[in-house]
PDB file of C-alpha atoms in Angstrom:
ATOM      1  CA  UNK A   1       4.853   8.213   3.827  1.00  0.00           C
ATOM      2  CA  UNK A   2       5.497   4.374   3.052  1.00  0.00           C
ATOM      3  CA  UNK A   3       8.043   4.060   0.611  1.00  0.00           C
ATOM      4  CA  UNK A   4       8.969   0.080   1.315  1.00  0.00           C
ATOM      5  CA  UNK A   5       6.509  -2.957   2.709  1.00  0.00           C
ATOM      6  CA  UNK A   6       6.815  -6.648   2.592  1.00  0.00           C
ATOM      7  CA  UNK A   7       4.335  -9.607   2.215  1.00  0.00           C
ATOM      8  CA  UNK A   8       7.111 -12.010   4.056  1.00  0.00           C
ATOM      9  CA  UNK A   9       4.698 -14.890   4.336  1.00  0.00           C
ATOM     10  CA  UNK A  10       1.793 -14.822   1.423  1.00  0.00           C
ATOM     11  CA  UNK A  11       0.128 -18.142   2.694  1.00  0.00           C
ATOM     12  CA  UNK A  12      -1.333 -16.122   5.373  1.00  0.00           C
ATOM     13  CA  UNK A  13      -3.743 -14.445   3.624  1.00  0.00           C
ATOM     14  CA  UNK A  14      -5.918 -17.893   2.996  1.00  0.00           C
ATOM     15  CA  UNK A  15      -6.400 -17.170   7.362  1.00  0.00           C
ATOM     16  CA  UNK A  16      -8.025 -13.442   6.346  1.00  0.00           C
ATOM     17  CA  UNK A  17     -11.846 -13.590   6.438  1.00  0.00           C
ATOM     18  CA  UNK A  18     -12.693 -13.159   3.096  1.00  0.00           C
ATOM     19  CA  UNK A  19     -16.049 -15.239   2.721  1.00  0.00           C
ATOM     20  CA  UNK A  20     -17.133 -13.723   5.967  1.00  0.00           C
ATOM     21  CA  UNK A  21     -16.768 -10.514   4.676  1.00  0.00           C
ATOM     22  CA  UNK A  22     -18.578 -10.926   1.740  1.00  0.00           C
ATOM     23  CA  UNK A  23     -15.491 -11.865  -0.864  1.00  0.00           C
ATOM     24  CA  UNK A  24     -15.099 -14.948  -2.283  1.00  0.00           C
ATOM     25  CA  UNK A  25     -12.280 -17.297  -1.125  1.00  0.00           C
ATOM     26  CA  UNK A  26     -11.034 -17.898  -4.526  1.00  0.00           C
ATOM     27  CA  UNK A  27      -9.276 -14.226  -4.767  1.00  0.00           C
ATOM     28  CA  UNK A  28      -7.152 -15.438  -1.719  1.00  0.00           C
ATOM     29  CA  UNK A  29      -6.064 -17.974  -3.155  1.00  0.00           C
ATOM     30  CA  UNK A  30      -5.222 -15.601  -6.493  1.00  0.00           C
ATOM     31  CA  UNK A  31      -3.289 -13.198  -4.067  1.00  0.00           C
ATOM     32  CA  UNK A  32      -1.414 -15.616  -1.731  1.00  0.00           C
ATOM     33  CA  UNK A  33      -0.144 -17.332  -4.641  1.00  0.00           C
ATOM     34  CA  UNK A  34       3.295 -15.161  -4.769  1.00  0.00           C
ATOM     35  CA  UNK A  35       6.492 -15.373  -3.670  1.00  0.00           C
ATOM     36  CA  UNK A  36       7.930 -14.285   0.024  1.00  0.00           C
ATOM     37  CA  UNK A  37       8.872 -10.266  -0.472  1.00  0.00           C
ATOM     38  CA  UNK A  38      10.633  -7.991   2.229  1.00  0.00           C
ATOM     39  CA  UNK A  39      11.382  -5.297   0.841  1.00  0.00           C
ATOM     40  CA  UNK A  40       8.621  -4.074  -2.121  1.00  0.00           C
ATOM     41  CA  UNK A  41       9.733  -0.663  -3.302  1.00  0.00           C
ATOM     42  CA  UNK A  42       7.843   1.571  -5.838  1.00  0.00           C
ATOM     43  CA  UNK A  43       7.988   0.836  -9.567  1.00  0.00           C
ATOM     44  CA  UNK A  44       7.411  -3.166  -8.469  1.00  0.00           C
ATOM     45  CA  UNK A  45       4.534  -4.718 -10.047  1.00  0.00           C
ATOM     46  CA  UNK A  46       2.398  -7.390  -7.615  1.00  0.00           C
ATOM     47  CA  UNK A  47      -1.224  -8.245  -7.641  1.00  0.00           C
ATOM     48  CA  UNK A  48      -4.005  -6.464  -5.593  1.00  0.00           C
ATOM     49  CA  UNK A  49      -7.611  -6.094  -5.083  1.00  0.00           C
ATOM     50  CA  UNK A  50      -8.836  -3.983  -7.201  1.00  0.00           C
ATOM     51  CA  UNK A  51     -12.595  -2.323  -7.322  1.00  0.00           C
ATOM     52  CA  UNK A  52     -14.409  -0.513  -9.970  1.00  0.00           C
ATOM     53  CA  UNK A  53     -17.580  -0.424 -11.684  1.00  0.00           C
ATOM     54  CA  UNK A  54     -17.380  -3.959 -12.656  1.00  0.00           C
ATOM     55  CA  UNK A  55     -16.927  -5.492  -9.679  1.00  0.00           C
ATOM     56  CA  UNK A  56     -13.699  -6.819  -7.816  1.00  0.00           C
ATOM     57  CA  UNK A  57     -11.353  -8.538  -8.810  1.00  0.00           C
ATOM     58  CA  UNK A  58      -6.980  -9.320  -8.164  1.00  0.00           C
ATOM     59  CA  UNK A  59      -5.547  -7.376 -10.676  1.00  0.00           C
ATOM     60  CA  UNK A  60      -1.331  -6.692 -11.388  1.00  0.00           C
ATOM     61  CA  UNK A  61      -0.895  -3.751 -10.083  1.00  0.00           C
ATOM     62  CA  UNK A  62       2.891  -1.351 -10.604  1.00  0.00           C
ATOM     63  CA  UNK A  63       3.446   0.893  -7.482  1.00  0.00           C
ATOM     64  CA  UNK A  64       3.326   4.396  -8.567  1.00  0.00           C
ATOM     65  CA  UNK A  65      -0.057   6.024  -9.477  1.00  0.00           C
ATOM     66  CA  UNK A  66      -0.289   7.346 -12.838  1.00  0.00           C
ATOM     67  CA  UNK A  67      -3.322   8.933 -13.358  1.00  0.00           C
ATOM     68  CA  UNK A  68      -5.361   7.970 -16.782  1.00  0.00           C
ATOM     69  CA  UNK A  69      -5.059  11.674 -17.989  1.00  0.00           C
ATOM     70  CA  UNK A  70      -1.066  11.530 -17.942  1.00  0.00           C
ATOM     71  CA  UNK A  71       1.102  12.750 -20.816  1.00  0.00           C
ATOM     72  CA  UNK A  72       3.504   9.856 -20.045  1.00  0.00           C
ATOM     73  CA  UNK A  73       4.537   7.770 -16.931  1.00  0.00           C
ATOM     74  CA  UNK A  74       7.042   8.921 -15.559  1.00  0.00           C
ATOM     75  CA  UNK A  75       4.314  10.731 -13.184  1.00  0.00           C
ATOM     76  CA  UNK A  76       4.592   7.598 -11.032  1.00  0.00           C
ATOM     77  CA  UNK A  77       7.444   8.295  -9.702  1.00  0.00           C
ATOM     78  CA  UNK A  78       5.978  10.945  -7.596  1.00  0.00           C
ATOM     79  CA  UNK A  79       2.829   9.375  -6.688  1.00  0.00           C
ATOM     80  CA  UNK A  80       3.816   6.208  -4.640  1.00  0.00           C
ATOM     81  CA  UNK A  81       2.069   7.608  -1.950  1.00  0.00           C
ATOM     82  CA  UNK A  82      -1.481   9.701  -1.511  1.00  0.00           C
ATOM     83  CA  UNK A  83      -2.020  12.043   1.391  1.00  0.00           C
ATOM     84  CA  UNK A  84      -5.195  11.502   3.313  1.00  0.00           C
ATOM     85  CA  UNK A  85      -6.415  14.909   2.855  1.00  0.00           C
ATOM     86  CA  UNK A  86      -5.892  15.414  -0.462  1.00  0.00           C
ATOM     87  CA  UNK A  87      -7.506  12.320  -2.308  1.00  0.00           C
ATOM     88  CA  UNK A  88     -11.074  13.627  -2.458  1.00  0.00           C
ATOM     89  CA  UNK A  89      -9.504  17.113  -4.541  1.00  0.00           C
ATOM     90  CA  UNK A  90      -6.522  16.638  -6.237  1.00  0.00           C
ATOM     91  CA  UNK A  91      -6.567  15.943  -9.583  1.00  0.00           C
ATOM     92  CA  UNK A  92      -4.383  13.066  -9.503  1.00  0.00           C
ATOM     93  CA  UNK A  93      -6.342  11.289  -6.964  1.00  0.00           C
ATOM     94  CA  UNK A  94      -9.968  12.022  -7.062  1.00  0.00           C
ATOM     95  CA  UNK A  95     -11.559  10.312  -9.649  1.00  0.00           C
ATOM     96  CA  UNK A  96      -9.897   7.030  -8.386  1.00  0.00           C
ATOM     97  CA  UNK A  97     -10.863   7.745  -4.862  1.00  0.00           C
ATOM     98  CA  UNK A  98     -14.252   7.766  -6.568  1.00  0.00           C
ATOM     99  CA  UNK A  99     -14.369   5.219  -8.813  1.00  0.00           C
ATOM    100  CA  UNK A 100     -11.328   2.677  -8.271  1.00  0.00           C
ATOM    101  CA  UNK A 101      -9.682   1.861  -4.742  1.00  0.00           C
ATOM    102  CA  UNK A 102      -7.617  -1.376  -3.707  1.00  0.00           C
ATOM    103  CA  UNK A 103      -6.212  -3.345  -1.313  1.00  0.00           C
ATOM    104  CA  UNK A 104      -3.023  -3.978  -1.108  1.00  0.00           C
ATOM    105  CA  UNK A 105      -1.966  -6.735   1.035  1.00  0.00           C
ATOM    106  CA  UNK A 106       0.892  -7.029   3.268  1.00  0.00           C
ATOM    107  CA  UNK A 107       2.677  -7.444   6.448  1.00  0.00           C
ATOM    108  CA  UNK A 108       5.716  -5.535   7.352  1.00  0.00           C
ATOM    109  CA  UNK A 109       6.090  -1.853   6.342  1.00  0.00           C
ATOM    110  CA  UNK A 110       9.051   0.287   6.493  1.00  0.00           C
ATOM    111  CA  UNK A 111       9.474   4.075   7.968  1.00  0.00           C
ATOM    112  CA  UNK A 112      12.313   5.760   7.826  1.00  0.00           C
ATOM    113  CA  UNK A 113      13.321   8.134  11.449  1.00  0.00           C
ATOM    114  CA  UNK A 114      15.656  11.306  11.070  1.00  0.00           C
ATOM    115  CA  UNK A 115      18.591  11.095  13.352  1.00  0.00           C
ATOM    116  CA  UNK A 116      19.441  14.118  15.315  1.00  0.00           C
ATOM    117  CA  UNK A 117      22.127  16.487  14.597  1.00  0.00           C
ATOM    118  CA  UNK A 118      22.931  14.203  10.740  1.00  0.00           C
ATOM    119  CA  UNK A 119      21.435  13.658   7.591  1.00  0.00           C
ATOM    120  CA  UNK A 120      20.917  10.267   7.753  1.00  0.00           C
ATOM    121  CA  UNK A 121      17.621   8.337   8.624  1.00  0.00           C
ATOM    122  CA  UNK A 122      17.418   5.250  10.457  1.00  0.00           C
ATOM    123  CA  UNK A 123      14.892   2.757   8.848  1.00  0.00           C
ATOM    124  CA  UNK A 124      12.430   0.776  11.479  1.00  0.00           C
ATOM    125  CA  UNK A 125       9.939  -2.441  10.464  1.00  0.00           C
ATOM    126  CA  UNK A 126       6.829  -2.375  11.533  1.00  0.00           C
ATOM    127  CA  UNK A 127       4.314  -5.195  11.767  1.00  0.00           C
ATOM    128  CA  UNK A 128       1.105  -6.545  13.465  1.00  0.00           C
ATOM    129  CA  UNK A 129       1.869  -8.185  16.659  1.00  0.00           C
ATOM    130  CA  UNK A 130       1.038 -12.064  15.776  1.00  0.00           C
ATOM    131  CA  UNK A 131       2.646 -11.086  12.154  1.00  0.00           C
ATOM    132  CA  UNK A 132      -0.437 -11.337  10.295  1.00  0.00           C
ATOM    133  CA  UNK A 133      -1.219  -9.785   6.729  1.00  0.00           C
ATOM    134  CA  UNK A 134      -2.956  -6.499   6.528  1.00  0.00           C
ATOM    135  CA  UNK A 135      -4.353  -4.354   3.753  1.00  0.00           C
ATOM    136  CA  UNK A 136      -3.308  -1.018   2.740  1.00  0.00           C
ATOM    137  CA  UNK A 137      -5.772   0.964   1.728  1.00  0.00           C
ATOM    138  CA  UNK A 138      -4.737   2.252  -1.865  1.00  0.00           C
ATOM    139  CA  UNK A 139      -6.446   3.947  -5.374  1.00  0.00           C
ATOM    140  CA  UNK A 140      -5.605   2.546  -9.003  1.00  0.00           C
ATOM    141  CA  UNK A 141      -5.524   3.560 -12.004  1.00  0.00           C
ATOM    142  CA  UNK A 142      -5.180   2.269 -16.317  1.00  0.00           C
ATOM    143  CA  UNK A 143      -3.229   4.438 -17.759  1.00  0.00           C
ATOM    144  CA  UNK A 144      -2.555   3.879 -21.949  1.00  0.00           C
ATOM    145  CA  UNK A 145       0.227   5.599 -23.644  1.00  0.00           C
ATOM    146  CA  UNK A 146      -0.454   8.085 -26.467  1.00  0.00           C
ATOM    147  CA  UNK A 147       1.783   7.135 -29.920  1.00  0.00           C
ATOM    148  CA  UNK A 148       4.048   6.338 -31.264  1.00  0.00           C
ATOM    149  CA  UNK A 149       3.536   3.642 -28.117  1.00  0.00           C
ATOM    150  CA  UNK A 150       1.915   0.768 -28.391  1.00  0.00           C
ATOM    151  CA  UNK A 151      -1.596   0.883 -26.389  1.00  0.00           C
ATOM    152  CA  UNK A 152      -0.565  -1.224 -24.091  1.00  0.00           C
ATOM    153  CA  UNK A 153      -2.780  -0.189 -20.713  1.00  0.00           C
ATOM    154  CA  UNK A 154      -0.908  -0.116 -17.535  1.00  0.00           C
ATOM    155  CA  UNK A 155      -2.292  -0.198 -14.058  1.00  0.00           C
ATOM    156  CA  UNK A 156      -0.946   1.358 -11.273  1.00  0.00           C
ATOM    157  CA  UNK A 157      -1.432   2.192  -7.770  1.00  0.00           C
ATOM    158  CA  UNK A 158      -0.533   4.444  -5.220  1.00  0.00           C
ATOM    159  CA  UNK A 159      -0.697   3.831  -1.061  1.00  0.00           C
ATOM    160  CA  UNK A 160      -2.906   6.483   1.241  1.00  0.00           C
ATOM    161  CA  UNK A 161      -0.884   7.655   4.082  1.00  0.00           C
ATOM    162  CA  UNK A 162      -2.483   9.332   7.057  1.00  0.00           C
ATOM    163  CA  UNK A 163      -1.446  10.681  11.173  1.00  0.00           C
ATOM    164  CA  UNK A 164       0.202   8.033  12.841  1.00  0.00           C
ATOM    165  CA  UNK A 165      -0.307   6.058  15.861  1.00  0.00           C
ATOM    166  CA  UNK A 166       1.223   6.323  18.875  1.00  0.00           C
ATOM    167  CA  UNK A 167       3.742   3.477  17.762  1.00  0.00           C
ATOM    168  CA  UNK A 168       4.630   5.110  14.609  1.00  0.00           C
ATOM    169  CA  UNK A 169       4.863   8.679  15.830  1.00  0.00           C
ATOM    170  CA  UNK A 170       7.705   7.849  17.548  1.00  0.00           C
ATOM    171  CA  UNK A 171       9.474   7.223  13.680  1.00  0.00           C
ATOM    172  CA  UNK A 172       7.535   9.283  11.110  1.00  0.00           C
ATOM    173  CA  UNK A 173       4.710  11.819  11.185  1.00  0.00           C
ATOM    174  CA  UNK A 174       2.424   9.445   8.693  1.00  0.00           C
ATOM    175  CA  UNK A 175       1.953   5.786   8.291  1.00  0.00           C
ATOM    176  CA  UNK A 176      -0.217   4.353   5.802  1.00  0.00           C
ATOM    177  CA  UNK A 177      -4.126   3.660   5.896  1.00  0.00           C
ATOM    178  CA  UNK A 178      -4.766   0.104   7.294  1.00  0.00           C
ATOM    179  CA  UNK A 179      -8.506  -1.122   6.704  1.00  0.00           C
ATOM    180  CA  UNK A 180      -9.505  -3.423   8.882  1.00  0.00           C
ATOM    181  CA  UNK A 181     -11.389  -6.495   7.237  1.00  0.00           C
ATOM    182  CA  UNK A 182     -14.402  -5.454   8.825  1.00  0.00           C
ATOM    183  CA  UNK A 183     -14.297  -2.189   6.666  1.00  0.00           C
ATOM    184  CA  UNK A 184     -13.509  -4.009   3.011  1.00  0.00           C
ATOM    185  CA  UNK A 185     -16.458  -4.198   1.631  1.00  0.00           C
ATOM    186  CA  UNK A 186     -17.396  -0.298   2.167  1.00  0.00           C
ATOM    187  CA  UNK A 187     -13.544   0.045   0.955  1.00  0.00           C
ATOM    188  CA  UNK A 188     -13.810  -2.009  -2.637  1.00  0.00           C
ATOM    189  CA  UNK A 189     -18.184  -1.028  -2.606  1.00  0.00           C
ATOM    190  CA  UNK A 190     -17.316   2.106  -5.601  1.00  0.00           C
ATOM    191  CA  UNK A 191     -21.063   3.247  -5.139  1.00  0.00           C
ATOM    192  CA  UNK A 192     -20.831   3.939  -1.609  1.00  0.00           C
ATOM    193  CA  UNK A 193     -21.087   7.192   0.258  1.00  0.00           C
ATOM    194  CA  UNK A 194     -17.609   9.131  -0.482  1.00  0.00           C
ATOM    195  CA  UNK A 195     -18.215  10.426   3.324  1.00  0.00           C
ATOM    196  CA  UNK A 196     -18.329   6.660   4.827  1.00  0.00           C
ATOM    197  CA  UNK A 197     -15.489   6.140   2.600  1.00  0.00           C
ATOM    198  CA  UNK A 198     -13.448   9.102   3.900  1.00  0.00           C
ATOM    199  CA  UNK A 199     -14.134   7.966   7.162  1.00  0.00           C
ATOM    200  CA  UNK A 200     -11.666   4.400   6.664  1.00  0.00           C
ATOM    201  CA  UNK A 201      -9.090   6.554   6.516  1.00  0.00           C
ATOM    202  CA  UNK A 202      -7.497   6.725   9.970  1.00  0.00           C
ATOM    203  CA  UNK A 203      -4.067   5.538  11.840  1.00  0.00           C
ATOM    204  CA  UNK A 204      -4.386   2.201  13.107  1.00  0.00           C
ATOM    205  CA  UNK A 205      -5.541   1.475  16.828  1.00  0.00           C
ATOM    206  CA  UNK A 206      -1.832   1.777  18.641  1.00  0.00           C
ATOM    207  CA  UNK A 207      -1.814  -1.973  19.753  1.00  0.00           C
ATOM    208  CA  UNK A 208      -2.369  -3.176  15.780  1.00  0.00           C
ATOM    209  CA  UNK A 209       1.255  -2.593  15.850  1.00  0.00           C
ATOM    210  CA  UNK A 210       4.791  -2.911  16.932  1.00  0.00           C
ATOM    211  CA  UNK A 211       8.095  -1.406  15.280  1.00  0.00           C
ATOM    212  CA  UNK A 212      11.768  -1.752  15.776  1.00  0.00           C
ATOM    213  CA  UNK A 213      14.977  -0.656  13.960  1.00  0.00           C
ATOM    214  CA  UNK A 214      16.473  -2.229  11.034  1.00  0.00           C
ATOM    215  CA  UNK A 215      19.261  -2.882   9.114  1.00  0.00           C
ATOM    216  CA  UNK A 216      20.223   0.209   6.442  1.00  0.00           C
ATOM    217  CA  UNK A 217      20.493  -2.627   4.236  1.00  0.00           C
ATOM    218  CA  UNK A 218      16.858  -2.194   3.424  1.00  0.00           C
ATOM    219  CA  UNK A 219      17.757   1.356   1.416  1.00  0.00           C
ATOM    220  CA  UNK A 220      18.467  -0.435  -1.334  1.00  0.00           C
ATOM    221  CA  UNK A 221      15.595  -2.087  -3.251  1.00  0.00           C
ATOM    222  CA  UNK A 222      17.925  -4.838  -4.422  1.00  0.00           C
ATOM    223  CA  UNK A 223      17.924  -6.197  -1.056  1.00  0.00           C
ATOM    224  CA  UNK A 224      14.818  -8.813  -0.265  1.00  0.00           C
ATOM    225  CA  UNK A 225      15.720 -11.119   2.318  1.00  0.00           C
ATOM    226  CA  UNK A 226      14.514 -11.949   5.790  1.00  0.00           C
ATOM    227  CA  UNK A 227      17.747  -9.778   7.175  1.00  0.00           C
ATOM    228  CA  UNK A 228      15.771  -6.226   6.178  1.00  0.00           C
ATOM    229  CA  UNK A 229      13.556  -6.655   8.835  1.00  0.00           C
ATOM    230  CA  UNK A 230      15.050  -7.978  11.543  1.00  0.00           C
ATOM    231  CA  UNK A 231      15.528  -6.001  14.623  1.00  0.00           C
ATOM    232  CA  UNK A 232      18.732  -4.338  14.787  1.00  0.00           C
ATOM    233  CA  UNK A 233      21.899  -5.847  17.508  1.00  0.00           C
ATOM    234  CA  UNK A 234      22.007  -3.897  20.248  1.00  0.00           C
TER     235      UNK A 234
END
């Protein structure tokens, strides 16, 4: 699962290769215009890439996928995350697999390791080598509420988790889906192949990333500082 990332340093997604992959500069600018985050939990609202139909473009997106068919919204809760195998069938997922996926940039994520013999889990960071921004690989959704509500849409967005990498399966059995900038286009392209598609959604190459232990500090969503993911004293 990934239940907590960070965008720690938003400027750096002006150095992502956005023209060169066929997206125009000015969305980076859009996106990297936000403040330093550590620790984003679900239910927070920050702006995206989002594809459909129309095109792309950076919408404001709230973590926690609520599908446009739902009675009400408290369905988010449960769908922070997306399983890799599952997003093609399940109700909740497939028609935005289809028809609206995102990218959701970043770059620090959180997993948390059981300890042996307790109940308690011991969070780690983990983030690209040269602490670059990445993009999670996620679906969206506009959901409207039925009356008495006003129809006010809301959009929403959950994060597709898959195996992890060596690095990772040392803390979690899933990390999230990572697609590489070379892969965006096919990722935000809603009319292409649902097989070539499918195929984006893989663990990241094990030198993409390193992870350490953090602070427990970073269990509580209230905390956002630079102190959640540094590596622990030893």
């Amino acid at each position: 699962m990934c239940g907590r990332y960070g965008l720690s340093n938003p400027a750096r997604i002006l150095d992502l290769p956005f023209a060169e992959h066929g997206l125009d500069p000015q969305l980076a600018e859009m996106l990297a215009d936000v403040p330093a985050r550590w620790n984003i939990a679900p239910a927070s609202t920050v702006r995206a890439l989002a594809a459909d139909a129309r095109g792309v473009h950076v919408a404001s997106l709230t973590w926690g996928l609520v599908p446009f068919w739902a009675k009400d919204r408290t369905i988010g809760q449960r769908l922070a995350n997306a399983r890799d195998d599952g997003v093609r069938d399940k109700p909740s997922f497939r028609a935005a697999f289809k028809a609206r996926r995102a990218l959701v940039f970043a770059d620090l994520f959180y997993e948390w390791q059981v300890v042996p013999g307790t109940r308690s889990k011991q969070p780690w960071c983990a983030r690209r080598p040269d602490r670059g921004v990445f993009a999670f690989g996620a679906l969206w959704e506009s959901w409207t509420p039925r009356a008495p509500e006003p129809p006010v849409p809301l959009d929403t967005f959950t994060l597709i988790t898959t195996t992890p990498n060596a690095v990772m399966a040392r803390v979690h059995d899933r990390m999230p889906v990572i697609v590489p900038p070379a892969a965006w286009r096919t990722w935000l392209d809603v009319r292409a192949p649902l097989e070539a598609v499918q195929a984006l959604l893989a663990p990241l190459p094990d030198d993409g990333l390193e992870a350490w232990p953090v602070t427990r500090e970073v269990n509580n969503p209230r905390a956002d500082g630079p102190q959640c993911a540094e590596p622990l004293a030893t």
